[in-house]
Coordinates of C-alpha atoms in Angstrom, one line a residue:
Chain A
M286 CA 102.8 171.3 68.6
K287 CA 105.5 172.5 70.9
D288 CA 108.5 170.4 72.0
F289 CA 107.5 167.3 70.2
K290 CA 110.5 164.9 70.2
H291 CA 110.9 162.3 67.5
I292 CA 112.1 158.9 68.7
Q293 CA 113.4 156.3 66.2
T294 CA 112.9 152.7 67.1
A295 CA 113.3 149.3 65.4
H296 CA 109.6 148.5 65.4
C297 CA 106.8 151.0 64.6
E298 CA 104.3 150.0 67.3
N299 CA 107.0 149.9 70.0
G300 CA 108.0 153.4 68.8
V301 CA 104.5 154.9 69.0
T302 CA 104.1 153.3 72.5
V303 CA 107.4 154.6 73.8
N304 CA 106.9 158.1 72.4
L305 CA 103.4 158.6 73.7
L306 CA 104.2 157.1 77.1
Q307 CA 107.3 159.2 77.5
R308 CA 105.1 162.2 76.8
Q309 CA 102.9 161.2 79.7
G310 CA 105.9 161.5 81.9
L311 CA 107.2 157.9 81.8
D312 CA 110.8 158.9 81.2
F313 CA 112.1 155.4 81.9
M314 CA 110.2 153.9 78.9
T315 CA 112.4 152.3 76.3
E316 CA 111.7 150.2 73.2
P317 CA 112.8 146.9 74.8
L318 CA 110.7 147.6 77.9
A319 CA 107.6 148.4 75.8
F320 CA 108.1 145.3 73.8
G321 CA 108.6 143.0 76.8
I322 CA 105.8 144.4 79.0
G323 CA 103.5 144.2 76.0
S324 CA 104.7 140.6 75.5
G325 CA 105.6 141.2 71.9
L326 CA 107.7 138.1 71.2
F327 CA 105.8 135.4 69.2
Y328 CA 105.9 132.9 66.4
I329 CA 102.9 131.9 64.3
H330 CA 102.7 130.1 61.0
I331 CA 99.3 131.6 60.1
P332 CA 96.7 129.0 58.9
F333 CA 94.6 129.7 55.7
L334 CA 96.6 132.8 54.8
K335 CA 99.1 132.8 52.0
V336 CA 101.4 135.6 51.0
N337 CA 102.5 135.4 47.4
K338 CA 101.2 131.8 47.5
G339 CA 103.8 131.1 50.2
P340 CA 103.8 130.9 54.0
A341 CA 102.6 133.7 56.2
I342 CA 104.6 133.8 59.3
S343 CA 104.8 136.4 62.1
F344 CA 107.6 136.8 64.7
R345 CA 105.6 139.1 67.0
S346 CA 102.2 139.4 68.5
M347 CA 99.1 140.7 66.8
P348 CA 99.1 144.3 65.5
G349 CA 97.9 146.6 68.3
A350 CA 98.6 144.1 71.1
I351 CA 101.9 145.7 72.2
F352 CA 100.4 149.1 72.8
K353 CA 97.3 147.7 74.4
R354 CA 99.0 145.4 76.8
T355 CA 101.8 147.7 77.8
C356 CA 99.3 150.4 78.8
K357 CA 97.1 147.9 80.5
M358 CA 100.0 146.4 82.5
L359 CA 101.0 149.9 83.6
E360 CA 97.4 150.6 84.6
I361 CA 97.1 153.5 82.0
D362 CA 93.7 154.0 80.3
V363 CA 93.8 154.4 76.5
T364 CA 91.5 156.0 74.0
K365 CA 90.9 154.1 70.8
K366 CA 88.7 154.9 67.8
K367 CA 87.8 153.5 64.4
F368 CA 85.6 155.3 61.9
S369 CA 83.3 154.5 59.1
S370 CA 83.3 158.1 57.8
H371 CA 86.4 159.7 56.5
E372 CA 85.2 163.2 57.5
E373 CA 84.7 162.1 61.1
A374 CA 88.1 160.5 61.2
Q375 CA 89.8 163.7 60.1
K376 CA 87.7 165.9 62.4
F377 CA 88.5 163.8 65.4
L378 CA 92.3 163.8 64.6
D379 CA 92.3 167.6 63.9
A380 CA 90.6 168.2 67.3
E381 CA 93.2 166.1 69.1
I382 CA 96.1 167.9 67.5
Q383 CA 94.5 171.2 68.3
K384 CA 94.5 170.2 71.9
G385 CA 98.2 169.4 71.7
H386 CA 97.8 165.6 71.8
P387 CA 100.0 163.6 69.5
V388 CA 98.0 160.6 68.3
G389 CA 99.0 157.1 67.1
C390 CA 97.5 156.1 63.8
Q391 CA 97.4 152.7 62.1
V392 CA 98.0 153.0 58.4
G393 CA 98.5 150.9 55.2
V394 CA 101.9 151.0 53.6
F395 CA 101.0 150.6 49.9
H396 CA 100.2 154.3 49.5
L397 CA 102.6 155.6 52.1
M398 CA 104.4 158.1 49.9
Y399 CA 107.6 158.7 51.8
F400 CA 108.5 155.0 51.6
P401 CA 110.3 153.9 48.5
K402 CA 108.2 151.9 46.1
A403 CA 110.2 148.7 46.8
Y404 CA 108.9 148.6 50.4
R405 CA 105.3 149.4 49.6
F406 CA 103.3 146.2 49.8
H407 CA 99.6 145.9 51.0
F408 CA 100.6 145.7 54.7
N409 CA 97.9 147.5 56.7
A410 CA 99.3 147.4 60.3
H411 CA 102.0 150.1 60.1
N412 CA 101.9 152.7 62.9
L413 CA 102.9 156.3 63.0
I414 CA 102.3 159.4 65.1
V415 CA 100.6 162.6 63.8
Y416 CA 101.8 165.5 65.9
G417 CA 100.6 168.6 64.1
K418 CA 99.3 170.3 61.0
E419 CA 100.7 173.1 58.9
G420 CA 98.5 174.3 56.1
D421 CA 97.5 171.1 54.2
N422 CA 100.4 169.1 55.6
Y423 CA 100.2 166.8 58.6
L424 CA 103.4 166.5 60.6
I425 CA 104.3 162.8 60.9
S426 CA 106.7 161.1 63.2
D427 CA 107.2 157.6 61.8
P428 CA 109.2 155.6 64.4
I429 CA 111.2 153.6 61.8
M430 CA 112.4 156.8 60.0
E431 CA 115.4 158.8 61.2
E432 CA 113.6 162.1 60.7
T433 CA 110.1 163.4 60.9
T434 CA 108.2 163.8 57.7
T435 CA 104.8 165.1 56.3
L436 CA 101.7 163.8 54.5
T437 CA 99.1 165.9 52.8
T438 CA 95.5 165.6 53.9
A439 CA 94.6 163.4 51.0
E440 CA 97.7 161.2 51.4
L441 CA 97.0 160.7 55.1
D442 CA 93.3 159.9 54.4
K443 CA 94.3 157.3 51.9
V444 CA 96.7 155.4 54.2
R445 CA 94.3 155.6 57.2
F446 CA 91.6 154.1 55.0
A447 CA 93.7 151.5 53.2
K448 CA 91.6 148.4 52.3
G449 CA 92.1 144.6 52.5
P450 CA 93.1 142.4 55.4
L451 CA 93.7 144.3 58.7
A452 CA 92.2 147.5 57.1
P453 CA 92.9 150.3 59.6
K454 CA 89.4 152.0 59.2
G455 CA 90.9 155.2 60.5
H456 CA 92.1 153.6 63.7
L457 CA 93.7 156.0 66.1
Y458 CA 94.8 155.7 69.7
Y459 CA 96.7 157.3 72.5
P460 CA 97.2 156.8 76.2
N461 CA 95.1 158.9 78.5
E462 CA 96.7 161.0 81.2
A463 CA 99.0 158.8 83.3
G464 CA 99.6 159.3 87.0
E465 CA 102.9 158.6 88.7
I466 CA 104.0 155.0 87.9
S467 CA 105.5 153.6 91.1
D468 CA 108.4 151.2 91.1
E469 CA 106.0 148.5 92.3
I470 CA 103.6 149.0 89.3
L471 CA 106.6 148.8 86.9
R472 CA 108.0 145.7 88.5
K473 CA 104.6 144.0 88.4
A474 CA 104.1 145.0 84.8
I475 CA 107.5 143.5 83.8
I476 CA 106.7 140.2 85.6
K477 CA 103.2 140.0 84.1
G478 CA 104.6 140.7 80.7
I479 CA 107.2 137.9 81.0
K480 CA 104.5 135.4 82.2
H481 CA 102.1 136.3 79.5
N482 CA 104.8 135.9 76.9
T483 CA 105.9 132.5 78.3
R484 CA 102.3 131.4 78.1
D485 CA 101.9 132.6 74.5
M486 CA 105.1 130.8 73.4
M487 CA 104.7 127.5 75.3
H488 CA 101.2 126.8 76.4
I489 CA 98.8 127.6 73.5
P490 CA 97.6 124.2 72.2
S491 CA 98.2 124.6 68.5
R492 CA 101.0 123.1 66.4
R493 CA 101.3 126.4 64.5
L494 CA 102.1 128.6 67.5
G495 CA 105.2 129.4 69.6
G496 CA 108.0 126.9 69.7
K497 CA 105.9 124.2 68.1
G498 CA 105.1 126.6 65.3
I499 CA 108.8 126.9 64.5
N500 CA 109.0 123.1 64.2
Y501 CA 105.8 123.1 62.1
T502 CA 107.4 125.5 59.5
A503 CA 110.6 123.3 59.5
S504 CA 108.5 120.2 58.7
Q505 CA 106.9 122.2 55.8
I506 CA 110.3 123.3 54.5
R507 CA 111.4 119.7 54.1
K508 CA 108.5 119.1 51.7
W509 CA 108.7 122.3 49.7
R510 CA 111.4 121.3 47.2
S511 CA 109.6 118.2 45.9
K512 CA 106.2 119.8 46.1
H513 CA 106.8 123.2 44.6
G514 CA 110.2 122.9 42.7
E515 CA 113.5 124.6 43.5
R516 CA 112.6 128.1 42.4
Q517 CA 109.3 128.4 44.1
A518 CA 110.6 126.7 47.3
G519 CA 113.6 129.1 47.3
L520 CA 111.2 132.1 47.0
F521 CA 109.2 130.8 50.0
L522 CA 112.5 130.7 52.1
G523 CA 113.1 134.3 51.0
Q524 CA 109.7 135.2 52.3
I525 CA 110.6 133.7 55.7
V526 CA 113.7 135.8 55.8
R527 CA 111.8 139.0 54.8
M528 CA 109.3 138.5 57.6
Q529 CA 112.1 137.8 60.1
E530 CA 114.3 140.7 59.0
E531 CA 111.8 143.2 57.6
I532 CA 112.2 146.8 58.6
G533 CA 111.1 147.1 62.2
T534 CA 112.2 143.8 63.6
G535 CA 115.6 145.0 64.9
G536 CA 116.9 141.8 63.4
G537 CA 116.8 138.2 64.4
G538 CA 113.1 138.0 64.3
F539 CA 112.7 140.3 67.3
R540 CA 114.8 138.0 69.5
F541 CA 117.5 140.6 70.2
L542 CA 114.8 143.1 71.3
Y543 CA 113.6 140.5 73.8
A544 CA 117.1 139.8 75.0
A545 CA 117.6 143.6 75.5
F546 CA 114.3 143.6 77.5
L547 CA 115.4 140.9 79.8
E548 CA 118.7 142.7 80.4
Q549 CA 116.8 145.9 81.4
A550 CA 114.4 143.8 83.5
S551 CA 117.2 142.2 85.4
E552 CA 118.3 145.7 86.5
I553 CA 114.9 146.9 87.5
L554 CA 114.0 143.7 89.3
Q555 CA 117.5 143.4 90.6
D556 CA 117.6 139.8 89.6
D557 CA 120.8 138.6 88.0
R558 CA 119.3 135.3 86.9
L559 CA 117.6 137.1 84.0
I560 CA 121.0 138.0 82.5
G561 CA 121.7 134.4 81.7
I562 CA 118.3 133.9 80.1
S563 CA 118.8 137.2 78.1
E564 CA 121.9 135.6 76.7
Q565 CA 119.9 132.6 75.5
F566 CA 117.6 134.9 73.5
T567 CA 120.7 136.6 72.1
K568 CA 121.8 133.2 71.0
A569 CA 118.4 132.5 69.4
G570 CA 118.7 135.8 67.6
D571 CA 122.1 134.9 66.3
M572 CA 120.8 131.6 65.1
W573 CA 117.9 133.2 63.3
R574 CA 120.5 135.4 61.5
D575 CA 122.6 132.3 60.6
S576 CA 119.5 130.6 59.4
A577 CA 118.7 133.6 57.1
V578 CA 122.3 133.4 55.6
Q579 CA 121.9 129.7 55.0
M580 CA 118.5 130.2 53.4
A581 CA 120.0 133.0 51.2
G582 CA 122.4 130.5 49.9
I583 CA 119.4 128.6 48.5
Y584 CA 117.4 131.6 47.1
K585 CA 120.6 132.9 45.5
G586 CA 120.7 129.6 43.7
R587 CA 124.1 128.7 45.1
I588 CA 123.0 125.6 47.0
T589 CA 119.7 124.0 46.1
S590 CA 119.7 120.3 46.9
Q591 CA 117.2 118.6 49.2
K592 CA 120.0 118.3 51.7
D593 CA 120.2 122.1 51.8
F594 CA 116.5 122.5 52.5
D595 CA 116.8 119.8 55.2
H596 CA 119.7 121.8 56.7
S597 CA 117.4 124.9 56.9
A598 CA 114.8 122.9 58.6
D599 CA 117.4 121.4 61.0
I600 CA 118.5 124.9 62.0
M601 CA 114.9 125.9 62.8
N602 CA 114.5 122.8 64.9
E603 CA 117.5 123.8 66.9
I604 CA 116.2 127.4 67.3
S605 CA 112.9 126.0 68.6
A606 CA 114.8 123.9 71.2
V607 CA 116.9 126.9 72.3
E608 CA 113.9 129.1 72.7
K609 CA 112.0 126.5 74.5
Q610 CA 114.8 126.1 77.0
A611 CA 114.9 129.8 77.5
F612 CA 111.2 130.0 78.2
V613 CA 111.3 127.0 80.6
A614 CA 114.1 128.8 82.4
L615 CA 111.9 131.9 82.7
E616 CA 109.1 129.9 84.0
K617 CA 111.2 128.2 86.6
L618 CA 112.3 131.6 88.1
K619 CA 108.9 131.9 89.7
L620 CA 109.2 135.7 89.6
R621 CA 107.4 137.7 92.2
P622 CA 107.0 141.4 92.4
Chain B
M4 CA 117.8 150.8 52.2
S5 CA 120.5 153.3 53.2
N6 CA 119.2 155.8 50.6
F7 CA 115.9 155.9 52.4
T8 CA 116.6 155.5 56.1
R9 CA 119.0 153.7 58.4
E10 CA 117.2 151.4 60.7
V11 CA 117.5 150.8 64.5
C12 CA 118.9 147.5 65.6
Y13 CA 120.1 146.2 69.0
V14 CA 123.7 145.2 69.3
K15 CA 126.1 144.5 72.2
D16 CA 128.7 147.1 73.2
E17 CA 132.2 146.3 74.4
N18 CA 130.8 145.6 77.9
G19 CA 128.3 143.0 76.5
K20 CA 125.3 145.3 77.1
F21 CA 122.7 146.0 74.5
V22 CA 122.7 149.4 72.9
K23 CA 120.7 150.9 70.1
G24 CA 122.7 150.9 66.8
L25 CA 121.9 152.1 63.3
S26 CA 122.1 149.7 60.4
E27 CA 122.6 150.5 56.7
G28 CA 120.9 147.3 55.7
W29 CA 121.8 143.7 55.2
E30 CA 122.6 142.0 51.9
T31 CA 120.8 138.8 52.9
K32 CA 117.4 140.5 53.1
Q33 CA 118.1 142.9 50.2
I34 CA 118.4 139.9 48.0
A35 CA 115.2 138.4 49.4
L36 CA 113.4 141.6 48.6
D37 CA 115.0 141.9 45.1
N38 CA 113.9 138.3 44.4
A39 CA 110.4 139.0 45.5
W40 CA 110.2 141.9 43.0
E41 CA 111.7 139.9 40.2
E42 CA 109.0 137.3 40.8
I43 CA 106.3 140.0 40.7
E44 CA 107.6 141.3 37.4
R45 CA 107.7 137.8 36.0
T46 CA 104.1 137.2 37.0
V47 CA 103.0 140.5 35.6
E48 CA 104.6 139.8 32.2
E49 CA 103.1 136.3 32.2
V50 CA 99.6 137.6 32.9
K51 CA 100.0 140.3 30.3
K52 CA 100.6 137.7 27.7
E53 CA 97.5 135.8 28.8
V54 CA 95.4 138.9 28.6
L55 CA 96.6 139.6 25.0
E56 CA 95.9 136.0 24.1
G57 CA 92.3 136.5 25.4
K58 CA 92.7 133.9 28.2
V59 CA 92.0 136.2 31.1
S60 CA 90.7 139.7 31.5
P61 CA 92.7 142.9 32.4
V62 CA 91.3 142.7 35.9
K63 CA 93.8 140.0 36.6
Y64 CA 96.6 141.9 35.0
F65 CA 96.1 145.1 37.0
M66 CA 95.6 143.1 40.2
E67 CA 99.1 141.6 39.7
L68 CA 100.5 144.9 38.6
R69 CA 99.3 146.6 41.9
I70 CA 100.6 143.6 43.8
M71 CA 97.2 142.8 45.1
D72 CA 95.6 139.4 45.8
L73 CA 91.9 138.6 45.9
P74 CA 91.3 139.7 49.6
V75 CA 93.0 143.0 49.0
L76 CA 91.1 143.7 45.7
A77 CA 87.9 142.6 47.4
G78 CA 88.6 145.2 50.1
Y79 CA 89.2 148.0 47.5
T80 CA 86.3 147.2 45.3
G81 CA 83.7 145.9 47.7
F82 CA 83.1 142.9 45.4
W83 CA 83.3 139.3 46.7
S84 CA 86.3 137.2 45.7
W85 CA 84.1 134.9 43.7
Q86 CA 82.7 137.9 41.7
I87 CA 86.2 139.1 41.0
K88 CA 87.1 135.6 39.8
R89 CA 84.2 135.7 37.4
H90 CA 85.2 139.2 36.2
M91 CA 88.6 137.8 35.3
K92 CA 86.9 135.7 32.5
P93 CA 87.1 137.7 29.3
K94 CA 83.5 136.9 28.3
V95 CA 82.1 138.2 31.6
F96 CA 84.5 141.1 31.7
K97 CA 83.2 142.4 28.3
K98 CA 79.7 142.7 29.7
L99 CA 80.6 144.7 32.8
S100 CA 78.7 147.9 33.3
D101 CA 80.5 151.2 33.3
K102 CA 79.7 151.5 37.0
K103 CA 81.6 148.3 37.8
L104 CA 84.4 149.2 35.5
Q105 CA 84.8 152.5 37.3
I106 CA 85.1 150.7 40.6
Y107 CA 88.0 148.7 39.2
A108 CA 89.5 151.7 37.5
D109 CA 89.5 153.5 40.9
A110 CA 90.9 150.5 42.7
F111 CA 93.8 150.2 40.2
E112 CA 94.2 154.0 39.8
V113 CA 93.8 153.8 36.0
S114 CA 91.1 155.0 33.5
I115 CA 88.2 152.8 32.2
D116 CA 89.9 153.1 28.8
D117 CA 93.1 151.5 30.2
L118 CA 90.9 148.6 31.2
T119 CA 88.7 148.2 28.1
N120 CA 91.3 149.0 25.5
F121 CA 94.1 146.9 27.1
K122 CA 97.4 147.3 25.4
G123 CA 99.6 146.1 28.2

């Protein structure tokens, strides 16, 4: 494929979205914009699901949601396909590449050969772009990598058909041809994205979601030490840190990304009030980082008393309050396009 | 981390504006990842002992070795979780057909012999 340009981003799905939309002529698209318009910021303490017998927490919206919503808000149609047959999945992909279309693919990480083994868990919602084929090698642009890479036909088939929760089933997707995106559409998309995200974080009636979810996790942390013992409870904290700081978050549980989005939004909407709110999210990101350092003290075995677990929980309560304040402020702006 | 790729993060420049930066990694999360692997290795060793003592079948060992859990293994084998739990009992495991053993062997990327002549 001629003139394919690799773009590295913090988060894989943002990266695929930015890259494919820029190719459709949306030169202004950046990772923070894609993340914000797609209302990517989230918090959920997932019920019924355990990871390594510990908590399953996500700091961003459902896999696939960012691409879907960003395109929808910008009024761009998308093509999406899943397959039951491996052959069909490959045939469809090959035909798209032949036509010169780079394609987004959902893949599992466990068999993703260019990742070091230490990072290969059974996580099935990673995203990459396939942009060409040379002999038996597919040309791969993985947004979290600095450089492009390749996968053989067999390797790519394996990751596209990884099994287990969130199995990709060969899922591929790309935006259809986009027309001119007017300033008005962009402004509307940004405002809709902000409103959607405010609703997700504040107004879903569940104690495990949004700001309430952060407090829910905090209340669990207070019980872990007596319930599971120091070692196990420490491992659970390590798990929270891993989810918050895993490759692709850009750090601070995606909060810095959202702060960067509001900063760009303030320029596009010419609304200085957003700068102040952006700073509140930067503060939240910093607090998530501090919280990770404090939790690390516990899982390194340096501080392990109940008081230290309570301290972790206290910090999370504070973060919840800061984020709530920021979203209330966003709501009060009553943004209009 | 840095021997694999640097990762993008968003940091403030001298004017207080966000810019894309490249990070070499962070000790705090490296330790969390190292701990997670230590725990996996500890579990694998523990289950290996249990298999050799005849308390559980090799299905459980290879599940832990491939860092799977029941939903993931169910995905790769097409068995239900309750079936897999039964197959983890040595008595039930001994009576598994070659066809079922092959399904496990494929899921774990080992041979049937690795399963039936378990040496750890």
